Coordinates of C-alpha atoms in Angstrom, one line a residue:
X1 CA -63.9 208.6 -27.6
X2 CA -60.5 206.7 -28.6
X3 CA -58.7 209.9 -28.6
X4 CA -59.8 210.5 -24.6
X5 CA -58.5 207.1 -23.9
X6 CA -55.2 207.8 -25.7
X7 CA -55.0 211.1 -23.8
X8 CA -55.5 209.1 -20.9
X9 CA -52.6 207.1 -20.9
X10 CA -50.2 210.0 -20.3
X11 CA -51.3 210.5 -16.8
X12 CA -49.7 207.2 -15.7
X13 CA -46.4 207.7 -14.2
X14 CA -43.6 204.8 -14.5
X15 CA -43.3 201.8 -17.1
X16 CA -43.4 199.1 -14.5
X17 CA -45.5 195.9 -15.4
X18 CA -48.1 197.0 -13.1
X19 CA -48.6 200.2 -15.1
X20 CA -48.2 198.9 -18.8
X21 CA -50.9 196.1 -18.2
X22 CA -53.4 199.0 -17.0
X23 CA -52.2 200.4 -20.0
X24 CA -52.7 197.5 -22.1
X25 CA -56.6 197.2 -21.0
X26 CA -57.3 200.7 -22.0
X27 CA -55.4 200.4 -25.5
X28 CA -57.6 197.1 -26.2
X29 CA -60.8 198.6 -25.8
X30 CA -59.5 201.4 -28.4
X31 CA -62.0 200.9 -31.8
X32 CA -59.8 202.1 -34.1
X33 CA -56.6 199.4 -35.1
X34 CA -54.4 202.1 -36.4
X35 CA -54.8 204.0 -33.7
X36 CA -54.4 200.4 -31.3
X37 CA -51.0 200.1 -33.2
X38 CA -49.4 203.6 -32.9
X39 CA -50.6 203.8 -29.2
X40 CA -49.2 200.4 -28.6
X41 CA -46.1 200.8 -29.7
X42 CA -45.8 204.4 -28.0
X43 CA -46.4 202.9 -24.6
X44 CA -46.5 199.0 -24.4
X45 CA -43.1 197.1 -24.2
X46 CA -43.9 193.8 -22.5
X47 CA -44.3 191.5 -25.7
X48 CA -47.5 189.4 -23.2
X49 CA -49.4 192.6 -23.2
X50 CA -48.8 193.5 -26.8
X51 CA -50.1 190.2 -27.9
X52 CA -53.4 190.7 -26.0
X53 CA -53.7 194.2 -27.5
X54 CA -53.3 192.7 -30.6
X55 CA -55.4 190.3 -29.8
X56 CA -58.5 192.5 -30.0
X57 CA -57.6 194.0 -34.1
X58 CA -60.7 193.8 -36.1
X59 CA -58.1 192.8 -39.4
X60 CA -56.7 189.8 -39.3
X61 CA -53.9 191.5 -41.9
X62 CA -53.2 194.1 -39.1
X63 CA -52.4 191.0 -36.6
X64 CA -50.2 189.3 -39.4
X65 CA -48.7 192.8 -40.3
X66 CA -47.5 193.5 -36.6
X67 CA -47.0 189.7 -35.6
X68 CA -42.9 190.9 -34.8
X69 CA -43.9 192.9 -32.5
X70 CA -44.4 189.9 -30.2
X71 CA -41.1 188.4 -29.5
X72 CA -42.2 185.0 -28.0
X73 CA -42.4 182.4 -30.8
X74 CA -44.9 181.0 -28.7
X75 CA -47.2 184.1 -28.3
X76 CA -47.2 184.6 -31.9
X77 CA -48.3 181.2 -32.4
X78 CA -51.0 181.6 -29.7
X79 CA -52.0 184.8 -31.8
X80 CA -52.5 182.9 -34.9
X81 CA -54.4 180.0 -34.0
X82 CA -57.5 182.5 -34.6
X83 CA -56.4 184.4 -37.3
X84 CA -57.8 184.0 -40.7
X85 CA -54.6 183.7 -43.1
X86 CA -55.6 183.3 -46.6
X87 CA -52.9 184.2 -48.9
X88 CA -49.0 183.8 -49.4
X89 CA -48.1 187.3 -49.2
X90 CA -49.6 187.0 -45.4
X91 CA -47.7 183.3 -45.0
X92 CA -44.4 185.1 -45.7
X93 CA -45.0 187.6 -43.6
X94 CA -45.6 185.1 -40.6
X95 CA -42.3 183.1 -41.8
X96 CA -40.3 186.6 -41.8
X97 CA -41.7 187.2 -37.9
X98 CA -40.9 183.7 -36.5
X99 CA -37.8 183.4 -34.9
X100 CA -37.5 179.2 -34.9
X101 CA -37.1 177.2 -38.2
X102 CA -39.7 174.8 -37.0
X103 CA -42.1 177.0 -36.6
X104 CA -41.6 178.8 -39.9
X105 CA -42.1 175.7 -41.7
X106 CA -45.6 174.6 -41.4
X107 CA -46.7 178.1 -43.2
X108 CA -43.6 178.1 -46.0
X109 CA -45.3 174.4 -46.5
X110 CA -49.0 175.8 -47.6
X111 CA -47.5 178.2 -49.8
X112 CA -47.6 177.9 -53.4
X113 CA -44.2 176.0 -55.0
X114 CA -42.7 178.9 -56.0
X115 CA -42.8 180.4 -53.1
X116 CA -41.9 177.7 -50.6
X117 CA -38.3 177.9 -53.3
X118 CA -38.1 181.2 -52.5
X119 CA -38.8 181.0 -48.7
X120 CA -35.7 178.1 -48.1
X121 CA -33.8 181.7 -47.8
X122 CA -34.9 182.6 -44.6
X123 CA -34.4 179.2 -42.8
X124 CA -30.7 178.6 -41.4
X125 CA -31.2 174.9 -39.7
X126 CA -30.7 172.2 -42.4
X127 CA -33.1 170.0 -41.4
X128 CA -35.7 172.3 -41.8
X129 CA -34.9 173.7 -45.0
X130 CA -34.6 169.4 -46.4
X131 CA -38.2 169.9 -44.7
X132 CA -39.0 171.8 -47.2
X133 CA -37.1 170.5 -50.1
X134 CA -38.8 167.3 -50.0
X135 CA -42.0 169.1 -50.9
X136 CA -40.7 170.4 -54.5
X137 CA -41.5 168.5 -57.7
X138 CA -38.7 166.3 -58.7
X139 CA -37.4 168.4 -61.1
X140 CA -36.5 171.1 -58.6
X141 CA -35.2 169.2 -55.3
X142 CA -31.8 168.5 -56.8
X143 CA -31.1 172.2 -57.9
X144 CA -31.5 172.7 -53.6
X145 CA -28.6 170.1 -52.3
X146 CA -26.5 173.0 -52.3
X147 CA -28.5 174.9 -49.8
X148 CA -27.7 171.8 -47.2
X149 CA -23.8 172.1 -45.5
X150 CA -21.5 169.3 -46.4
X151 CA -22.0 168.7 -42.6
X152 CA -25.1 167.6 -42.7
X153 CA -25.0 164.7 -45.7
X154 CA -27.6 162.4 -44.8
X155 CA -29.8 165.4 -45.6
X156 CA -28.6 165.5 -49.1
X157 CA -28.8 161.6 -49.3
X158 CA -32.6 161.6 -48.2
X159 CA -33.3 164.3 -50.5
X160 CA -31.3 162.4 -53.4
X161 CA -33.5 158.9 -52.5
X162 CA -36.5 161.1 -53.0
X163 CA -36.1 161.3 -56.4
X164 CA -37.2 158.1 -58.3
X165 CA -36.6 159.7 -61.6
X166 CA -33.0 158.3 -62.8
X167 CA -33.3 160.5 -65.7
X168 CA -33.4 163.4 -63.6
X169 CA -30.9 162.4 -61.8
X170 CA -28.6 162.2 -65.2
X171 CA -29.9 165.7 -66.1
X172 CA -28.3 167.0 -62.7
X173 CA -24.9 165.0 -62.6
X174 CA -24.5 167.9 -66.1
X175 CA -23.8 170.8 -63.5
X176 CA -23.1 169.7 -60.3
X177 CA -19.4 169.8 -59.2
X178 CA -19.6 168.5 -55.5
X179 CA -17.8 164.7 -55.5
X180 CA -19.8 163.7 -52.6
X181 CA -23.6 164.4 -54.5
X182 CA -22.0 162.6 -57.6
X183 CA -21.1 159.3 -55.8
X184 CA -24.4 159.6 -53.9
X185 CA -26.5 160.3 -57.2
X186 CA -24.5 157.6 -59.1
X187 CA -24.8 155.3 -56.3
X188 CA -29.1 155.6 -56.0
X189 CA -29.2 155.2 -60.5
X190 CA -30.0 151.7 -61.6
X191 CA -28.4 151.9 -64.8
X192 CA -25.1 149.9 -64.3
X193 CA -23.9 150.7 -67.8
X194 CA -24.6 154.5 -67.1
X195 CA -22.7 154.0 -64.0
X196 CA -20.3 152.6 -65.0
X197 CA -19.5 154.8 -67.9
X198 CA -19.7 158.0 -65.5
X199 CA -17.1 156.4 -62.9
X200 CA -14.0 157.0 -64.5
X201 CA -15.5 160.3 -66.0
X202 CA -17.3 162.3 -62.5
X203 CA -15.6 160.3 -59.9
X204 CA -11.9 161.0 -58.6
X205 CA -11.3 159.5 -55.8
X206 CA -11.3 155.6 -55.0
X207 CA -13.2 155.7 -52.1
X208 CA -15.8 157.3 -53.7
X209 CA -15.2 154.9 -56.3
X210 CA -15.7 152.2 -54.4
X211 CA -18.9 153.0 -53.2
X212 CA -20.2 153.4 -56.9
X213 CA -19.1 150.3 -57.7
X214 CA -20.5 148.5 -54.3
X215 CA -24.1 149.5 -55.6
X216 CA -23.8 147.8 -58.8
X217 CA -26.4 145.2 -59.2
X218 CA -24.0 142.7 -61.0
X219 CA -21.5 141.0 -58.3
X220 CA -19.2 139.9 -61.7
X221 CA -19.0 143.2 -62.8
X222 CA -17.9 144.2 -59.2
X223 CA -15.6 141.6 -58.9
X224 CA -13.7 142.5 -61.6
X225 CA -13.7 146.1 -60.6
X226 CA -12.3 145.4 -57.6
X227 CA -9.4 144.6 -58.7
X228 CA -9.1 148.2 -60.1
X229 CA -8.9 149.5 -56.0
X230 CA -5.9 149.6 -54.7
X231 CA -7.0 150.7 -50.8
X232 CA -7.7 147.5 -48.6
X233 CA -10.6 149.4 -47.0
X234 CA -12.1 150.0 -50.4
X235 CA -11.7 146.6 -51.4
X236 CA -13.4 145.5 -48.3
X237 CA -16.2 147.8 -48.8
X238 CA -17.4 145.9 -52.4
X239 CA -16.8 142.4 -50.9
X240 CA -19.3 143.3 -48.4
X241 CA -21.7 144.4 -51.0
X242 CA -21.7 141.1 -52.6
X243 CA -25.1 139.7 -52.8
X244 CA -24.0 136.3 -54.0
X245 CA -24.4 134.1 -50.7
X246 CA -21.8 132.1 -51.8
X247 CA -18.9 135.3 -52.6
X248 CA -20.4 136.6 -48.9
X249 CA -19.4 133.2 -47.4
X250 CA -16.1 133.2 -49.2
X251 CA -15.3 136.1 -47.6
X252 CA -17.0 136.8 -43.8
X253 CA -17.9 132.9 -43.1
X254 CA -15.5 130.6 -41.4
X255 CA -16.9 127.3 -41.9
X256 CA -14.5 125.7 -39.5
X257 CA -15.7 127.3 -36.4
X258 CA -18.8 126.2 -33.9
X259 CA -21.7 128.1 -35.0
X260 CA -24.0 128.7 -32.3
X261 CA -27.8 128.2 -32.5
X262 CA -30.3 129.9 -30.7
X263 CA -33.1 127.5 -29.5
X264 CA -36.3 130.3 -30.2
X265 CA -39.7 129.0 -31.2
X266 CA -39.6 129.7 -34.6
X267 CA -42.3 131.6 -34.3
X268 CA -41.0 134.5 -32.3
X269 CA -39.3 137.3 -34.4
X270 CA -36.3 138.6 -33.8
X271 CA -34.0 142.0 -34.1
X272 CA -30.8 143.4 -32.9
X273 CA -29.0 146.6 -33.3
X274 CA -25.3 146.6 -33.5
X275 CA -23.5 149.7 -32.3
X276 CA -19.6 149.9 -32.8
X277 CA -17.2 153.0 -33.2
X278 CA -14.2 153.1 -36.0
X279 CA -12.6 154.9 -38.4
X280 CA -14.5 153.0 -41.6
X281 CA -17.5 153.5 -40.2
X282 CA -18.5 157.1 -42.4
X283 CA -18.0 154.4 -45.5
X284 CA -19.8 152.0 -43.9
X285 CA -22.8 154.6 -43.6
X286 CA -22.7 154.9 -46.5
X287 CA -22.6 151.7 -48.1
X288 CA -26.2 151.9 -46.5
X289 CA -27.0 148.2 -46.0
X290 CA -25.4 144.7 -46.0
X291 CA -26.7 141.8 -47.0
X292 CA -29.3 142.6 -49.7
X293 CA -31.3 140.0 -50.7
X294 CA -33.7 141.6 -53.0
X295 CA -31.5 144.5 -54.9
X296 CA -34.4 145.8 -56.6
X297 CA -37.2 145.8 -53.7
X298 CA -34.9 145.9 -51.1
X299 CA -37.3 143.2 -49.1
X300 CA -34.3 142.5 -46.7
X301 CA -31.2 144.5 -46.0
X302 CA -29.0 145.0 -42.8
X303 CA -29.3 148.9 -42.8
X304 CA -26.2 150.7 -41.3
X305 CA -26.6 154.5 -40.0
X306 CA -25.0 157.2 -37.8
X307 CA -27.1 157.0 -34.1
X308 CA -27.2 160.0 -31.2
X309 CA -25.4 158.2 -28.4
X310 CA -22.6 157.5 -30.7
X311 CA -19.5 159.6 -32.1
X312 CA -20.8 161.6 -35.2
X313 CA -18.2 161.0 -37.1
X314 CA -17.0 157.1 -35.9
X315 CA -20.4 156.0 -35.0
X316 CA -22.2 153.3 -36.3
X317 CA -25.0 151.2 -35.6
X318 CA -25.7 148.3 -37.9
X319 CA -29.8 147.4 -37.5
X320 CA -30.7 143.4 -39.0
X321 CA -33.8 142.8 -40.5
X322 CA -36.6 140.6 -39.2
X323 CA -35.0 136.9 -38.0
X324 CA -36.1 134.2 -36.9
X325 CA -34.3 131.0 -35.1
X326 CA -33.2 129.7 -38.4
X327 CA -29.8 128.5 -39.9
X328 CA -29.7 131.0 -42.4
X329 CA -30.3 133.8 -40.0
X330 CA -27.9 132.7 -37.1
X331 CA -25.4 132.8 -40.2
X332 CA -26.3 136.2 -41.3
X333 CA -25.9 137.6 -37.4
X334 CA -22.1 135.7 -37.5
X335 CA -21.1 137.1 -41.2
X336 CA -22.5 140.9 -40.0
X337 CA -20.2 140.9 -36.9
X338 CA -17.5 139.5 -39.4
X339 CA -17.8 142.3 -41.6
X340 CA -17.3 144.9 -38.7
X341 CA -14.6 143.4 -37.4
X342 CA -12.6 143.2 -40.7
X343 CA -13.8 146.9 -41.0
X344 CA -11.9 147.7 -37.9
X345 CA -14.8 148.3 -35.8
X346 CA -15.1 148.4 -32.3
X347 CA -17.6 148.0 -29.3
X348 CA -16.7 150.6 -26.7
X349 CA -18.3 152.4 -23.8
X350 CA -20.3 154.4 -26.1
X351 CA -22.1 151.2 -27.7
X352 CA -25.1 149.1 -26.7
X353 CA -26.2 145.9 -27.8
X354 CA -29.7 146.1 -28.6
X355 CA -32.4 142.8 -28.9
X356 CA -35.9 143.1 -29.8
X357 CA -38.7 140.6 -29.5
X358 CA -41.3 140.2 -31.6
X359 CA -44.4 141.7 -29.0
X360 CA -47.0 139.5 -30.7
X361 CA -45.8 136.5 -29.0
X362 CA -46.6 137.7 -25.9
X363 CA -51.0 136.7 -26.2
X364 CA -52.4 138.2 -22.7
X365 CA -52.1 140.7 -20.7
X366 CA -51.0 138.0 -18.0
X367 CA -48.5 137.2 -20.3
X368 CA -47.2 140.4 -20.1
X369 CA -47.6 140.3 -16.2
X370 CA -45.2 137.5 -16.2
X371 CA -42.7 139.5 -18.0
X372 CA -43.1 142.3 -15.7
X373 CA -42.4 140.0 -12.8
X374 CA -39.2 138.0 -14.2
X375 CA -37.8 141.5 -15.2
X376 CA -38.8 143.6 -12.2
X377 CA -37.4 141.0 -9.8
X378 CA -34.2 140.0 -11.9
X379 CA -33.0 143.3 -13.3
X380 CA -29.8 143.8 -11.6
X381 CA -28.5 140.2 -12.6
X382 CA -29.8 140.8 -16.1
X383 CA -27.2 144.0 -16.2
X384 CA -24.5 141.7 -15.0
X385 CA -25.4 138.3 -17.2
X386 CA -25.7 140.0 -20.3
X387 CA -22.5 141.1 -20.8
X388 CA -19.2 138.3 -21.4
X389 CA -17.0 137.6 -19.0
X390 CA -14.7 140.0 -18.0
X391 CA -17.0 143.6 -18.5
X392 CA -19.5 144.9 -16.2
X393 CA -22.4 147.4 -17.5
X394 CA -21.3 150.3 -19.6
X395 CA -21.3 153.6 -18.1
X396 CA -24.1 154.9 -20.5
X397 CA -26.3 152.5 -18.9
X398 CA -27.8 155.6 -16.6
X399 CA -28.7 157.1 -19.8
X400 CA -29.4 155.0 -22.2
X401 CA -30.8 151.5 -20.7
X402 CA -31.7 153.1 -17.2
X403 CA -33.5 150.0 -14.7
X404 CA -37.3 150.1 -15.0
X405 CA -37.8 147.9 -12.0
X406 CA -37.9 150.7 -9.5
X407 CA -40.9 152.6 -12.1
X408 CA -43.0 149.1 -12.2
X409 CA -42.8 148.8 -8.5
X410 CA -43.7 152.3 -7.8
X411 CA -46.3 152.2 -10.4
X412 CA -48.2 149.1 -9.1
X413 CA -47.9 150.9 -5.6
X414 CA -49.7 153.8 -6.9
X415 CA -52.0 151.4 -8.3
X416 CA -50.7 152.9 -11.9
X417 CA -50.7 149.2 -12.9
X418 CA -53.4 146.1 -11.7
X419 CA -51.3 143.2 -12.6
X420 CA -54.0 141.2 -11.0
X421 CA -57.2 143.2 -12.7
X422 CA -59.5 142.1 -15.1
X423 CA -57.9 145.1 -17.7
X424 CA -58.0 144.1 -21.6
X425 CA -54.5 143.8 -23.0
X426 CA -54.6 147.1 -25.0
X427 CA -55.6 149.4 -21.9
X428 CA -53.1 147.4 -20.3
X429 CA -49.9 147.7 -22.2
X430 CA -51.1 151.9 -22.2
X431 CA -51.0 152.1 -18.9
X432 CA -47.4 150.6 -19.2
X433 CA -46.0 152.7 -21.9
X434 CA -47.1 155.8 -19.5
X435 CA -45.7 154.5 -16.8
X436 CA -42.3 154.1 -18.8
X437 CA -42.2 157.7 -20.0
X438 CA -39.2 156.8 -22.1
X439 CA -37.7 154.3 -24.4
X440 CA -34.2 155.2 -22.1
X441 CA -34.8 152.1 -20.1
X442 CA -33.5 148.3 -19.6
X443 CA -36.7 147.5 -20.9
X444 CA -38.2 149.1 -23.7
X445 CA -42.0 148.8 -24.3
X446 CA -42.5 152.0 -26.1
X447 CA -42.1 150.3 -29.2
X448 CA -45.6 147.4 -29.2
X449 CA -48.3 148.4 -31.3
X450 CA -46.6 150.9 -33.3
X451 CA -44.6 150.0 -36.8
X452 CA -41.8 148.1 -34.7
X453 CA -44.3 146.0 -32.7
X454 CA -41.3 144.6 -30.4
X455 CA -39.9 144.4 -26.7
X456 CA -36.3 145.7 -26.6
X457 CA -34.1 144.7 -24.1
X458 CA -31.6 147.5 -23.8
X459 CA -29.3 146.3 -21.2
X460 CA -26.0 144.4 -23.0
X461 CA -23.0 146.7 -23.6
X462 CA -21.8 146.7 -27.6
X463 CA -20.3 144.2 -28.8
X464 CA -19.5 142.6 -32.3
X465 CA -19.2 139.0 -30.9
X466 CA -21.5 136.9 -32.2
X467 CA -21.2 134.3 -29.8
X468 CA -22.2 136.9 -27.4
X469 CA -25.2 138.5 -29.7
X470 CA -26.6 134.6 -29.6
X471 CA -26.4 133.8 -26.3
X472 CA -28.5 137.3 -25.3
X473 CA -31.4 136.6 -27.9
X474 CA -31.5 133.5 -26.7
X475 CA -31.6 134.8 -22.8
X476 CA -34.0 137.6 -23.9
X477 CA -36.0 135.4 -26.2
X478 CA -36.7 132.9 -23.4
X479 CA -38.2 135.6 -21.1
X480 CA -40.6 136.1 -23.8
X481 CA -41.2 132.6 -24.1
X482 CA -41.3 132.0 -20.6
X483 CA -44.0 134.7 -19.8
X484 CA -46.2 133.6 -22.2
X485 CA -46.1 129.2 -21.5
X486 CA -46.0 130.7 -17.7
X487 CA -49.8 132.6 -18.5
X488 CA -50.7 129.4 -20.4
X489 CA -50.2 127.4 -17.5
X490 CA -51.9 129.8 -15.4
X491 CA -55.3 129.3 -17.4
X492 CA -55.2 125.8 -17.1
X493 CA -57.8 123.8 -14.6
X494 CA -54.9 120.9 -14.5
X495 CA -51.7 121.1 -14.1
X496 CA -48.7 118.9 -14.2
X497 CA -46.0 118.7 -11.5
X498 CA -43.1 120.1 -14.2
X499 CA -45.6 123.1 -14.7
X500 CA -46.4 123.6 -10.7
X501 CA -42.7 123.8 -10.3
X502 CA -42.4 126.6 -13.1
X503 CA -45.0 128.6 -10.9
X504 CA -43.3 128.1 -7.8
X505 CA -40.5 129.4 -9.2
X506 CA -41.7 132.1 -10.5
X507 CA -43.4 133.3 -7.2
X508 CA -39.6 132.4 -5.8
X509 CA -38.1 134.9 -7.2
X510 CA -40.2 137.7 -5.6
X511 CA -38.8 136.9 -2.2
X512 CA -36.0 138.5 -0.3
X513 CA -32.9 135.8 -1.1
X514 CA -29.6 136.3 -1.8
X515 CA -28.8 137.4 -5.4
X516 CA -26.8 133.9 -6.4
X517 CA -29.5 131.9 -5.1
X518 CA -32.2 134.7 -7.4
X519 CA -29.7 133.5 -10.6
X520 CA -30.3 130.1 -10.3
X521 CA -34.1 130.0 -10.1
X522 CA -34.0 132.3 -12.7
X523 CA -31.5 130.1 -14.8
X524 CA -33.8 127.2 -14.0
X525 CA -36.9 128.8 -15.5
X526 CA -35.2 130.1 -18.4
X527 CA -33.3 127.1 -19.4
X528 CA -31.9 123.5 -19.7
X529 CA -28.9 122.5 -17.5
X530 CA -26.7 122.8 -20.2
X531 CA -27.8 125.7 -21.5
X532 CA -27.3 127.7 -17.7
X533 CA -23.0 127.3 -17.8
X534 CA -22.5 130.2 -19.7
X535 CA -24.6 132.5 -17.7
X536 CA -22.7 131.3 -14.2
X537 CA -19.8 132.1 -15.9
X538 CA -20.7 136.1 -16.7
X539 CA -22.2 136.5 -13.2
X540 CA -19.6 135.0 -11.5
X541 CA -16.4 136.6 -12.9
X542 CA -18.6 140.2 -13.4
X543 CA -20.0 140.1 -10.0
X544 CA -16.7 139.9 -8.7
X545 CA -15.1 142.9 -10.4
X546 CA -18.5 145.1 -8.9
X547 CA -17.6 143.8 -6.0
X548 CA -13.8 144.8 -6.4
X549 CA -14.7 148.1 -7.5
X550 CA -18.0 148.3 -5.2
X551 CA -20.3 149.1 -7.7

C-alpha cells in the first residue's frame, strides 16, 4: 500500500506549492517513517509541509533525528511541543538543529553538567552562553570566562559575582592571564590582606589598581594607597569609594552652599536615576556602587551601570537607593551629582532624569484617578517645567518619555478605563498598565506591583544638578501627594472651604484655557506661594525658546 502511494507521487507535474502540499497529504498518510523520510526528502521542499509530514512519525527519535529538515526555528519548536525527548543524546541533537541561541538554550539547560560544558561550543551570542555558565558548579564557571569576548564584560562580572567561594576564586587567579578578570576577581574577594598582597604581584596597570584598592573594606588602608596613584582620575575613583561619611564629606560636600530640601511626607519613598555621558564613566561602571553603607550586606549602595539609550562605551546611569525626605538623603543626592561632576560627567541629549515614587502612597483607586487627571491635563507644561531654565525637552523624548495623555484620553473614550466605576484598585491599575503598553512614556506605571512598586516620571532631560534633581522630586512627589489628600477629600461628607477650593481646581484644569493660566492652577494645587517661583521661571524662559523655534 505505501509503495502505491510513493508510485503515486510521480504522476504530478511541477513543484509549485500547490502541488507539493498534495504531495505532502499523501506522504503523511505513508505507515512506514523511513519510507515518510526518503519520500519526503525526494519530493517536499517547503520546510511548512515537511514539518506536517513529520508531524505524523510514529518515533519521536525520527522527529528529533530529522528536526533540520525544518528551517523555521519556529516550526521546529512547534514540532517539539509533542515530542517525547528523554535523553541528552536527543537534547543535542535539537541544540545542533536550532538556528537561534535562545532557543538552543532551554534544552542545553536539562542536560546533564557535563554536557551543558560541552554544548557552550555551539552557541555564538554571549549572553546566551553566560546563560549557561551560570548553571555550572562553582568550581567550573570560572574555567568558561574565556568563552565570553572582552566586549561583552559585564558578562564575565555577573559570572565572577556568581561565585561566593573566595577560595575558588584564589585557585583561578593561578592560571588566568587576562588583567581585566584579575581586577574583577580581586575586586569581588573579601580578603583585604590577600588583596592586597596580589596587587603589586597580578595587577599592572593603575587604573586597574585603583579599582582593587576602591573595594578594600578598610578606608585607612585606602587612604594610604592612594597616595601610591599617580592618575587624578584614579585618585578620584578611591575617594569615591570611601565609606567613612566624614572622608565622603571632605571630599564631594560643600558645606558653605544652600542645600535644598524637599518638603515630601516622610512617608513617601523616593528614587532617581542619573544618566550622564563621559570619558570616566567605563571606571565608574565599574567601581559598581557609591555610597556603601553596609560593605558586607550591601543594604544600601548607589549602583552605577551601562543603560541602552546611552553610549556603550561613555554611558552611565547612576541608580540611588530607596530615600526618603530626610537630611541625610537630600545630602547623599547633592554628594552623588558631586562625584559625577568631578568625574567629568556630563548630561547630554542622550540622558534622562528619572524620578520614582513610592506607588504605595497612592491608597485608592480614586487616588490614582486624580493622578490620571493632573497628568493627562498638564502634560505638556510638565515637559517644559521639568527642565532648568534655559533647555526645552530632549530630543529622545519621542522615544524614551513619549506623552501618555493622548493613550489615557483615548482609553477612557474606548471605555478602556472607568475613572468613575466602582472597579477595585488592582483591576484598576491592570487595566492601566495595558493601556500603557510600554514603560517608553512620560509616565511610567508599568513598574506598581512588581519588585519596584513605584510611579516613574520620565519627562526631565539629564542632568547632574542637584538643585535641579530636588526641585523635580519635589514637583513629582506633590502630584502623588496631591492625588491622594485630593481622594481623601473626595470621601469626606464635610468639607472645608481650603479643601472645596482644591476640588475646584482640580476640575479647572480640565477646561479649555490658555496654557499660562493651566500653570498657575496647577502651581496652586501643587504648592505654597513660595515654593511656585521657580517653576514660572522654567516655563517662562523655556516656553519662549519653543516658541522661538516653534516647537
Amino acid at each position: 500500500m505505501d509503495d502505491e502511494k510513493i508510485q503515486e507521487l510521480d504522476y504530478f507535474e511541477g513543484d509549485d506549492l500547490g502541488t507539493q502540499h498534495s504531495k505532502s497529504k499523501i506522504i503523511s498518510t505513508i505507515k512506514d517513517d523511513d519510507k515518510k523520510i526518503a519520500t519526503m526528502k525526494k519530493h517536499i521542499k517547503n520546510s511548512t509541509f515537511r514539518l506536517e509530514i513529520i508531524k505524523t512519525f510514529q518515533s519521536s527519535q525520527k522527529k528529533i533525528d530529522n528536526l533540520y529538515l525544518i528551517t523555521d526555528d519556529f516550526d521546529k519548536k512547534i514540532l517539539l511541543e509533542d515530542t517525547e525527548i528523554t535523553n541528552d543524546e536527543q537534547r543535542l541533537i535539537i541544540v545542533k538543529a536550532f538556528t537561534k541561541d535562545y532557543n538552543k538554550v532551554p534544552y542545553i539547560r536539562e542536560m546533564n553538567e557535563d554536557n551543558r560544558e560541552k554544548s557552550l561550543q555551539f552557541l555564538s551570542i554571549d549572553g546566551a552562553k553566560k546563560d549557561v555558565i551560570l548553571t555550572l558548579s562553582l568550581e567550573r564557571r570560572l574555567k568558561h570566562l574565556e568563552d565570553i569576548r572582552p566586549h561583552f564584560f559585564q558578562y564575565k562580572e555577573e559570572i565572577i559575582d556568581s561565585v561566593q567561594d573566595d577560595e575558588i576564586k584564589k585557585n583561578y587567579l593561578r592560571e588566568v592571564k587576562d588583567q581585566e578578570v584579575i581586577t574583577k576577581i580581586l575586586m569581588s574577594i573579601k580578603d583585604d590582606t590577600y588583596k592586597l598582597e596580589k596587587i603589586e604581584e597580578l595587577v599592572k596597570e593603575e587604573s586597574n589598581r585603583a579599582l582593587v584598592i576602591a573595594s578594600l573594606k578598610d578606608d585607612e588602608i585606602k587612604s594610604e594607597k592612594l597616595q601610591e596613584l599617580l592618575d587624578k582620575d584614579n585618585q578620584l575613583l578611591v575617594k569615591i569609594s570611601f565609606q567613612d561619611p566624614k572622608r565622603l564629606k571632605e571630599n564631594f560636600f560643600n558645606s558653605k552652599r544652600t542645600y535644598k530640601q524637599i518638603g515630601l511626607d516622610k512617608e513617601m519613598s523616593i528614587g532617581i536615576e542619573i544618566e550622564s555621558e563621559g570619558e570616566r564613566a567605563e571606571l565608574l561602571r565599574k567601581l559598581k556602587s557609591f555610597l556603601n553603607e553596609d560593605d558586607e550586606k550591601q543594604e544600601r549602595k548607589w549602583e552605577t551601570k551601562g543603560d541602552l539609550s546611552l553610549s556603550e562605551q561613555d554611558g552611565l546611569e547612576v541608580v540611588s537607593p530607596i530615600l526618603i525626605d530626610s537630611k541625610k538623603d537630600v545630602e547623599e543626592i547633592y554628594m552623588t551629582c558631586e562625584m559625577l561632576r568631578q568625574a567629568g560627567q556630563e548630561a547630554n541629549e542622550k540622558c534622562g532624569a528619572h524620578v520614582h515614587i513610592g506607588a504605595e502612597y497612592l491608597k485608592s483607586k480614586e487616588a490614582y484617578a486624580n493622578l490620571l487627571e493632573i497628568w493627562g491635563n498638564t502634560e505638556r507644561i510638565m515637559y517644559i517645567i521639568t527642565n532648568e531654565p534655559g533647555s526645552i525637552p530632549r530630543g529622545g523624548t519621542s522615544q524614551h518619555a513619549e506623552p501618555i495623555s493622548y493613550k489615557i484620553a483615548q482609553a477612557i473614550e474606548e471605555g478602556s478605563i472607568e475613572l468613575n466605576d466602582e472597579q477595585d484598585l488592582q483591576t484598576f491599575i491592570s487595566s492601566l498598565q495595558k493601556m500603557q503598553n510600554n514603560k517608553e512614556r512620560s509616565l511610567n506605571l508599568l513598574n506598581i506591583n512588581n519588585q519596584k512598586n513605584t510611579i516613574e516620571f520620565r519627562v526631565a532631560n539629564g542632568t547632574i544638578n542637584p538643585d535641579v534633581w530636588i526641585e523635580n522630586i519635589k514637583l513629582f512627589g506633590r502630584l502623588v501627594q496631591r492625588a491622594e489628600e485630593l481622594a481623601e477629600i473626595e470621601q469626606k461628607s464635610n468639607i472645608n472651604e481650603e479643601e472645596r477650593q482644591q476640588l475646584e481646581l482640580k476640575e479647572r484644569l480640565k477646561e479649555d484655557i490658555p496654557e499660562k493660566e493651566k500653570l498657575e492652577i496647577v502651581l496652586d494645587i501643587l504648592f505654597e506661594e513660595e515654593e511656585k517661583e521657580v517653576y514660572r521661571e522654567r516655563y517662562k524662559e523655556n516656553s519662549n525658546i519653543l516658541k522661538r523655534y516653534r516647537i
